[in-house]
XYZ file of C-alpha atoms in Angstrom:
523
model
C 70.366 96.219 144.022
C 71.074 92.625 144.986
C 74.238 91.532 146.790
C 77.166 90.482 144.613
C 77.073 86.834 143.595
C 79.910 84.506 144.508
C 81.559 82.546 141.715
C 80.498 78.922 141.880
C 82.484 75.912 140.732
C 79.703 74.958 138.291
C 79.218 78.497 137.073
C 78.825 78.490 133.271
C 80.367 81.973 132.958
C 83.642 80.494 131.732
C 81.854 78.547 129.000
C 79.911 81.585 127.815
C 82.986 83.813 127.875
C 84.977 81.187 125.995
C 82.330 81.120 123.260
C 82.182 84.927 123.017
C 85.981 85.186 122.950
C 86.119 82.537 120.239
C 83.558 84.471 118.175
C 85.773 87.557 118.269
C 88.839 85.489 117.413
C 87.103 83.942 114.408
C 85.952 87.372 113.197
C 89.569 88.518 113.021
C 90.859 85.253 111.594
C 88.341 85.120 108.754
C 88.830 88.826 108.024
C 92.571 88.398 107.630
C 92.270 85.207 105.585
C 89.979 86.740 102.973
C 90.866 90.439 103.103
C 91.924 92.286 99.949
C 93.786 94.822 102.056
C 97.504 94.529 102.730
C 99.892 94.950 105.634
C 99.489 98.270 107.442
C 102.301 100.858 107.408
C 103.032 100.507 111.134
C 103.093 96.724 110.906
C 106.002 96.922 108.447
C 107.775 99.168 110.950
C 107.155 96.741 113.813
C 108.672 93.969 111.706
C 111.755 96.097 110.988
C 112.093 96.878 114.682
C 111.801 93.187 115.573
C 114.847 92.437 113.415
C 116.816 94.799 115.684
C 116.063 93.719 119.276
C 116.738 96.474 121.799
C 115.533 97.822 125.134
C 113.883 100.767 123.439
C 112.874 102.510 120.252
C 112.270 106.155 119.465
C 108.487 105.819 119.397
C 107.802 102.938 121.763
C 109.065 100.730 124.571
C 110.258 97.289 123.500
C 107.729 94.730 124.780
C 105.433 94.504 121.749
C 108.497 94.401 119.473
C 110.094 91.556 121.413
C 106.784 89.666 121.343
C 106.604 90.112 117.575
C 110.156 88.844 117.200
C 109.208 85.636 119.016
C 105.949 85.397 117.061
C 107.774 85.692 113.741
C 110.000 82.762 114.713
C 106.871 80.686 115.336
C 104.320 81.862 112.775
C 106.340 83.853 110.231
C 105.517 87.401 109.144
C 102.726 87.058 106.612
C 99.712 89.330 107.063
C 97.723 86.565 108.764
C 100.640 85.446 110.927
C 101.449 88.859 112.410
C 97.781 89.457 113.250
C 97.274 86.260 115.247
C 98.504 87.747 118.524
C 96.459 90.990 118.505
C 93.370 88.893 117.771
C 94.205 86.659 120.728
C 94.775 89.739 122.901
C 91.310 91.028 122.012
C 89.723 87.693 122.869
C 91.460 87.527 126.240
C 90.346 91.109 126.952
C 86.722 90.055 126.447
C 87.259 87.082 128.759
C 88.841 89.205 131.513
C 86.132 91.855 131.282
C 83.529 89.116 131.735
C 85.307 87.796 134.820
C 85.407 91.359 136.123
C 81.615 91.534 135.743
C 81.195 88.414 137.882
C 83.464 89.790 140.599
C 81.376 92.965 140.604
C 78.281 90.873 141.258
C 76.850 90.720 137.748
C 75.006 87.743 136.336
C 75.148 86.055 132.954
C 73.226 88.847 131.243
C 75.745 91.443 132.438
C 78.591 89.215 131.268
C 77.087 88.937 127.791
C 76.241 92.655 127.595
C 79.743 93.804 128.525
C 81.256 91.310 126.072
C 78.977 92.463 123.262
C 79.890 96.106 123.927
C 83.613 95.353 123.724
C 83.318 93.119 120.653
C 81.157 95.640 118.768
C 83.124 98.768 119.713
C 84.834 100.109 116.557
C 87.986 101.080 118.428
C 88.541 97.581 119.794
C 87.686 95.890 116.498
C 90.234 98.047 114.712
C 93.010 97.902 117.300
C 92.766 94.133 117.714
C 92.966 93.529 113.973
C 96.459 94.901 113.297
C 99.724 94.308 115.080
C 100.652 97.172 117.357
C 101.267 97.899 121.011
C 97.624 98.997 121.356
C 96.072 95.524 121.463
C 98.388 94.567 124.340
C 97.823 97.935 126.024
C 94.079 97.305 126.208
C 94.645 93.767 127.477
C 97.133 94.812 130.166
C 94.895 97.635 131.412
C 91.962 95.228 131.656
C 94.111 92.728 133.547
C 95.381 95.479 135.844
C 91.815 96.545 136.664
C 90.877 92.928 137.353
C 93.806 92.486 139.762
C 92.942 95.785 141.461
C 89.399 94.562 142.085
C 90.776 91.390 143.667
C 92.953 93.534 145.945
C 89.956 95.658 146.932
C 88.085 92.448 147.728
C 90.668 91.806 150.438
C 93.348 89.800 148.624
C 96.614 91.714 149.194
C 98.780 89.020 147.563
C 97.738 90.432 144.193
C 99.716 93.635 144.765
C 102.760 91.761 143.495
C 100.949 90.638 140.357
C 99.603 94.142 139.802
C 103.153 95.495 139.924
C 104.257 92.948 137.334
C 101.372 93.834 135.017
C 101.952 97.574 135.399
C 105.654 97.091 134.723
C 105.060 95.124 131.545
C 102.340 97.620 130.668
C 104.893 100.432 130.821
C 107.330 98.378 128.755
C 104.589 98.027 126.163
C 103.296 101.616 126.148
C 103.986 104.360 128.639
C 100.281 105.221 128.791
C 100.137 102.649 131.600
C 101.540 105.565 133.572
C 98.084 107.149 133.446
C 96.682 104.060 135.177
C 99.385 104.342 137.816
C 98.730 108.067 138.319
C 95.047 107.349 138.843
C 95.839 104.527 141.243
C 98.108 106.804 143.278
C 95.408 109.480 143.553
C 92.882 106.819 144.537
C 95.158 105.523 147.285
C 95.544 108.921 148.914
C 91.779 109.360 149.235
C 90.195 108.652 152.615
C 88.517 105.489 151.316
C 91.769 103.748 150.403
C 94.377 105.510 152.516
C 94.726 102.520 154.815
C 96.412 100.589 152.001
C 99.368 102.974 152.266
C 100.038 101.546 155.734
C 100.668 98.140 154.162
C 103.673 97.065 152.068
C 101.545 96.080 149.048
C 101.451 99.387 147.108
C 105.174 99.992 147.614
C 106.121 96.493 146.502
C 103.897 96.930 143.458
C 105.477 100.269 142.541
C 109.004 98.940 143.070
C 108.363 95.944 140.792
C 106.814 98.124 138.067
C 109.731 100.563 138.175
C 112.242 97.726 138.095
C 110.682 96.205 134.982
C 110.535 99.625 133.299
C 114.115 100.615 134.162
C 115.775 99.173 131.005
C 113.706 101.509 128.819
C 114.673 104.466 131.010
C 118.339 103.541 130.700
C 118.042 103.156 126.917
C 116.553 106.652 126.659
C 119.293 108.169 128.792
C 121.925 106.502 126.637
C 120.352 107.817 123.434
C 119.540 111.405 124.412
C 115.923 110.897 125.539
C 114.500 110.309 122.040
C 111.113 109.125 123.300
C 110.472 112.440 125.037
C 111.420 114.279 121.855
C 109.093 112.016 119.906
C 106.124 112.673 122.212
C 106.736 116.414 122.212
C 106.818 116.532 118.418
C 103.776 114.279 118.004
C 101.680 116.430 120.307
C 102.924 119.781 119.044
C 103.056 119.028 115.313
C 101.075 116.044 114.091
C 98.031 116.426 116.354
C 97.989 120.169 116.843
C 94.558 120.298 115.166
C 93.000 117.871 117.672
C 91.142 119.748 120.440
C 89.649 118.598 123.771
C 86.208 118.805 122.147
C 87.389 116.438 119.392
C 88.681 114.112 122.091
C 85.408 114.117 124.037
C 83.139 113.713 121.003
C 85.442 111.019 119.686
C 84.697 108.858 122.734
C 81.071 108.661 121.632
C 81.995 107.381 118.170
C 84.892 105.018 118.772
C 82.924 103.053 121.390
C 79.690 102.971 119.330
C 77.008 105.543 120.226
C 74.507 102.862 121.284
C 76.959 101.653 123.927
C 77.026 105.031 125.665
C 74.385 104.006 128.258
C 76.589 101.093 129.303
C 79.919 102.845 129.892
C 78.175 105.958 131.241
C 76.397 103.688 133.723
C 79.826 102.319 134.570
C 80.958 105.777 135.660
C 77.864 106.099 137.856
C 78.338 102.577 139.201
C 81.879 103.136 140.446
C 81.232 106.569 141.946
C 77.690 106.441 143.299
C 76.219 102.930 143.389
C 75.985 101.349 146.843
C 77.988 98.261 145.850
C 80.089 99.841 143.114
C 81.544 102.508 145.429
C 83.617 99.795 147.052
C 85.601 99.703 143.800
C 85.636 103.469 143.271
C 89.360 103.330 142.550
C 88.501 102.050 139.040
C 86.373 105.135 138.438
C 89.101 107.412 139.763
C 91.656 105.849 137.409
C 89.312 106.440 134.460
C 88.656 110.055 135.512
C 92.363 110.803 135.973
C 93.181 109.269 132.581
C 90.589 111.396 130.802
C 91.684 114.513 132.712
C 95.338 113.989 131.719
C 94.373 113.560 128.074
C 92.177 116.663 128.057
C 94.876 118.749 129.755
C 97.312 117.563 127.075
C 94.952 119.345 124.632
C 96.018 117.385 121.532
C 95.075 113.842 122.559
C 93.467 111.479 120.081
C 90.150 109.946 121.230
C 91.527 106.397 121.084
C 94.130 107.153 123.749
C 91.481 106.579 126.423
C 90.301 103.249 124.966
C 92.077 100.958 127.495
C 90.076 102.502 130.354
C 86.681 101.468 128.949
C 86.433 97.660 129.352
C 86.135 98.077 133.123
C 83.417 100.731 132.613
C 81.518 98.339 130.363
C 81.816 95.753 133.143
C 80.483 98.050 135.864
C 77.791 99.534 133.639
C 76.556 96.087 132.597
C 76.051 95.139 136.244
C 73.961 98.273 136.814
C 71.910 97.828 133.626
C 71.251 94.168 134.422
C 69.727 95.251 137.728
C 67.697 97.945 135.946
C 66.191 95.410 133.542
C 64.853 93.366 136.442
C 62.138 95.962 136.816
C 58.840 94.709 135.508
C 58.203 97.424 132.929
C 61.605 97.250 131.272
C 62.102 93.503 130.840
C 61.190 93.733 127.152
C 64.325 95.843 126.618
C 66.576 93.216 128.131
C 67.272 91.325 124.920
C 66.545 94.139 122.488
C 69.333 96.324 123.884
C 72.335 94.051 123.179
C 70.694 93.160 119.857
C 70.724 96.822 118.826
C 74.407 97.092 119.809
C 75.250 94.019 117.723
C 73.260 95.363 114.744
C 74.889 98.784 114.684
C 78.277 97.338 115.545
C 77.951 95.156 112.446
C 77.002 98.175 110.324
C 80.016 100.121 111.627
C 82.489 97.242 111.420
C 83.547 97.786 107.769
C 84.930 101.208 108.715
C 87.501 99.696 111.094
C 87.731 96.075 109.978
C 88.855 95.362 106.371
C 86.146 92.747 105.911
C 84.747 93.982 102.584
C 86.345 93.981 99.136
C 87.932 97.359 98.429
C 85.422 98.517 95.822
C 82.526 97.272 97.952
C 83.871 99.234 100.918
C 84.121 102.423 98.855
C 80.534 101.981 97.634
C 79.358 101.262 101.196
C 81.158 104.343 102.476
C 79.562 106.527 99.828
C 76.113 105.029 100.428
C 76.279 105.650 104.189
C 77.788 109.107 103.782
C 80.824 108.230 105.908
C 83.622 109.923 103.993
C 87.360 109.675 104.667
C 88.424 112.058 107.390
C 91.965 112.391 108.676
C 93.003 113.903 112.017
C 96.670 114.052 111.051
C 96.482 116.914 108.574
C 96.975 114.745 105.474
C 94.993 114.741 102.249
C 92.868 111.645 101.662
C 91.373 110.031 98.570
C 88.819 107.223 98.327
C 89.963 105.453 101.481
C 90.540 106.699 105.034
C 94.161 106.794 106.109
C 93.821 103.611 108.163
C 92.989 101.675 104.982
C 95.000 103.688 102.468
C 98.140 102.871 104.454
C 97.582 99.203 103.597
C 98.159 99.840 99.885
C 101.004 100.703 97.555
C 103.959 99.238 99.404
C 104.769 96.365 97.070
C 104.422 98.676 94.062
C 106.904 100.976 95.736
C 109.395 98.170 96.317
C 109.005 96.912 92.761
C 109.545 100.371 91.260
C 112.574 101.159 93.404
C 114.039 97.764 92.557
C 113.578 98.414 88.837
C 115.427 101.725 89.179
C 118.164 100.044 91.175
C 118.670 97.363 88.511
C 119.249 100.024 85.851
C 122.542 100.881 87.568
C 125.754 99.247 86.394
C 126.636 96.260 88.565
C 129.807 97.848 89.910
C 127.830 100.926 91.016
C 125.144 98.948 92.834
C 127.573 97.998 95.593
C 128.009 101.669 96.550
C 124.274 102.540 96.395
C 121.669 102.968 99.115
C 117.992 103.991 99.208
C 116.869 107.100 101.065
C 113.235 106.766 102.232
C 111.351 109.743 103.643
C 109.593 107.899 106.470
C 109.551 104.635 108.404
C 106.609 103.305 106.384
C 108.559 103.479 103.141
C 111.800 102.217 104.699
C 110.281 99.272 106.538
C 108.093 98.229 103.591
C 111.158 98.213 101.350
C 113.018 96.108 103.902
C 110.101 93.675 104.022
C 109.926 93.282 100.238
C 113.695 93.168 99.768
C 113.387 89.391 100.061
C 111.321 89.463 96.848
C 112.858 92.346 94.902
C 116.595 93.150 94.649
C 117.237 96.251 96.756
C 120.323 97.865 98.320
C 120.695 99.125 101.888
C 117.727 101.245 102.991
C 117.968 104.235 105.337
C 115.518 106.826 106.622
C 115.816 109.781 109.005
C 112.460 108.918 110.587
C 112.301 107.684 114.210
C 114.265 104.502 114.968
C 115.637 104.283 111.438
C 117.571 107.472 112.216
C 118.970 105.916 115.399
C 120.069 102.761 113.598
C 121.864 104.573 110.793
C 123.357 107.137 113.165
C 124.948 104.322 115.160
C 126.473 102.925 111.970
C 127.855 106.330 111.031
C 129.637 106.511 114.405
C 131.402 103.208 113.785
C 135.074 104.011 113.015
C 135.377 100.739 111.110
C 132.603 101.668 108.717
C 133.733 102.238 105.146
C 132.081 105.362 103.804
C 131.912 104.008 100.295
C 128.357 105.053 99.370
C 128.514 107.174 96.235
C 125.028 106.751 94.758
C 121.644 107.223 96.387
C 118.142 106.312 95.222
C 115.753 108.890 96.681
C 112.015 108.371 97.111
C 110.015 111.565 96.709
C 110.937 115.161 97.396
C 111.916 117.920 94.979
C 114.905 117.686 92.706
C 116.061 121.229 93.572
C 116.188 120.294 97.275
C 118.209 117.173 96.573
C 120.668 119.131 94.453
C 121.805 121.022 97.549
C 123.503 117.860 98.799
C 124.345 116.069 95.545
C 126.339 116.814 92.383
C 123.716 115.342 90.075
C 120.104 114.178 90.462
C 117.832 112.675 87.806
C 114.369 111.149 87.975
C 114.312 107.501 86.877
C 110.834 106.293 87.847
C 107.446 107.050 89.403
C 105.667 105.094 92.140
C 101.947 104.671 91.473
C 99.186 102.985 93.449
C 95.444 103.476 93.109
C 94.448 103.353 96.762
C 97.567 104.527 98.612
C 97.710 107.769 100.559
C 98.050 110.690 98.117
C 101.438 111.685 99.547
C 102.674 108.127 98.856
C 101.263 108.074 95.297
C 102.832 109.410 92.093
C 106.142 109.676 93.915
C 109.224 110.380 91.786
C 112.215 108.101 92.241
C 115.574 109.812 91.755
C 119.144 108.677 91.300
C 121.658 111.011 92.936
C 125.431 110.909 92.649
C 128.341 112.725 94.237
C 127.789 114.052 97.760
C 128.650 117.724 98.169
C 128.893 117.372 101.963
C 129.694 114.396 104.231
C 126.822 111.990 104.840
C 127.246 112.464 108.593
C 126.526 116.193 108.287
C 123.435 115.562 106.184
C 122.164 112.982 108.649
C 122.243 115.310 111.652
C 119.971 117.793 109.844
C 117.548 115.162 108.578
C 116.526 113.716 111.965
C 112.747 113.434 112.169
C 111.175 112.095 115.381
C 107.383 112.190 115.080
C 104.496 109.728 114.915
């Protein structure tokens, strides 16, 4: 294998990466301009969280929420507006992965191949198309790997920057801790142990911990809700996900035809003559996968942030392989195949087709809805079904609310079963008249619980509009309950469709007592 190339001032890598990043950006922009799909359940929740700035939330650290709050001030909170930043994050990830290729010694072909693999991977297409912490998680991991490579090239000043990135990574999603665990194990190996005799790693760790401290303090002040959330998510929601599901899932979410690239990346960092210099990247990947397998109930996509660097290393190795005389004909066919099958798979993660066309395409290809969360599905997979039905829900609840006498409306609130319902109702309350909305799910429970503790609060709520559930269960807490409407939506998740809407009056027990029993911290 040839020696690594040095970046030249006139190198056209930046131009090529800019074009490829722009292509990905335009894919997301055009999808969200013309899509027939709506705002995703979690996006409504992120918007609700952004209206309540804090140093933590039950199910996530605050960085992505604070970013969304600033974004909403600039772009608003329409579907297109809230998806601008994740699309930009995906484009920057492609750019950084390409720069990583060049620092590993790859040429233009390797840059293009790694970029194509990332752009075409279903997991990255999907995660960079909706607003969530995941798009920023992938970006920050890729940036952290890039900075680590610079450090291993003999540039210790980047330890400070790595600490900053890891700190913000933790404040975005605590999975950055897996990166840090892998880095620690890499540093205690014989190859990298000499770094522990320098101040760099300690400065980096101190900075990361300092940035992450506000979230730790918030958890301590609120009874460690994030730990409770993670325990419940692993033990309840994903109890059916096994290590085999996790391993096989890696092959699908990254596109099966890309397997030779990221698998070559593993070989490159552990065994290749030049790649072994950067073995720490391979160790971080291996530790991440090991942690997720040991957890037993990890979703395949949890490992996604560790793959851009593998695509980078694998592309360098494959580029060298294609220099052999008998394999040159594969050089251009290989990325072409990845693009072709990535395009065929794209509709399953990117809402780029009309709804009915997608359903027909799904049936034609034999790819049927499959949920890993133990929920029944209909014509659409959960990822898409959770983009439907929310405005119908708000409209129906509003119609029920307006049937109440005006003097009763002031003492009425809505009880939603989960954060999707509660946050969607909050979002559409600007369009449809709705009272105060509460839910016992995740951060909504925290917010209402804080209000209940306020001694100045007037406990004047006498009427409640309840979404879903059974009337006999509601009667345990209320004097009277009557159904006044039904929420219907063709494509919504079955458990969010045909939902009864009740009006309940007269609490048998104090609201505070009910609230303590209703707490529900789970993904």
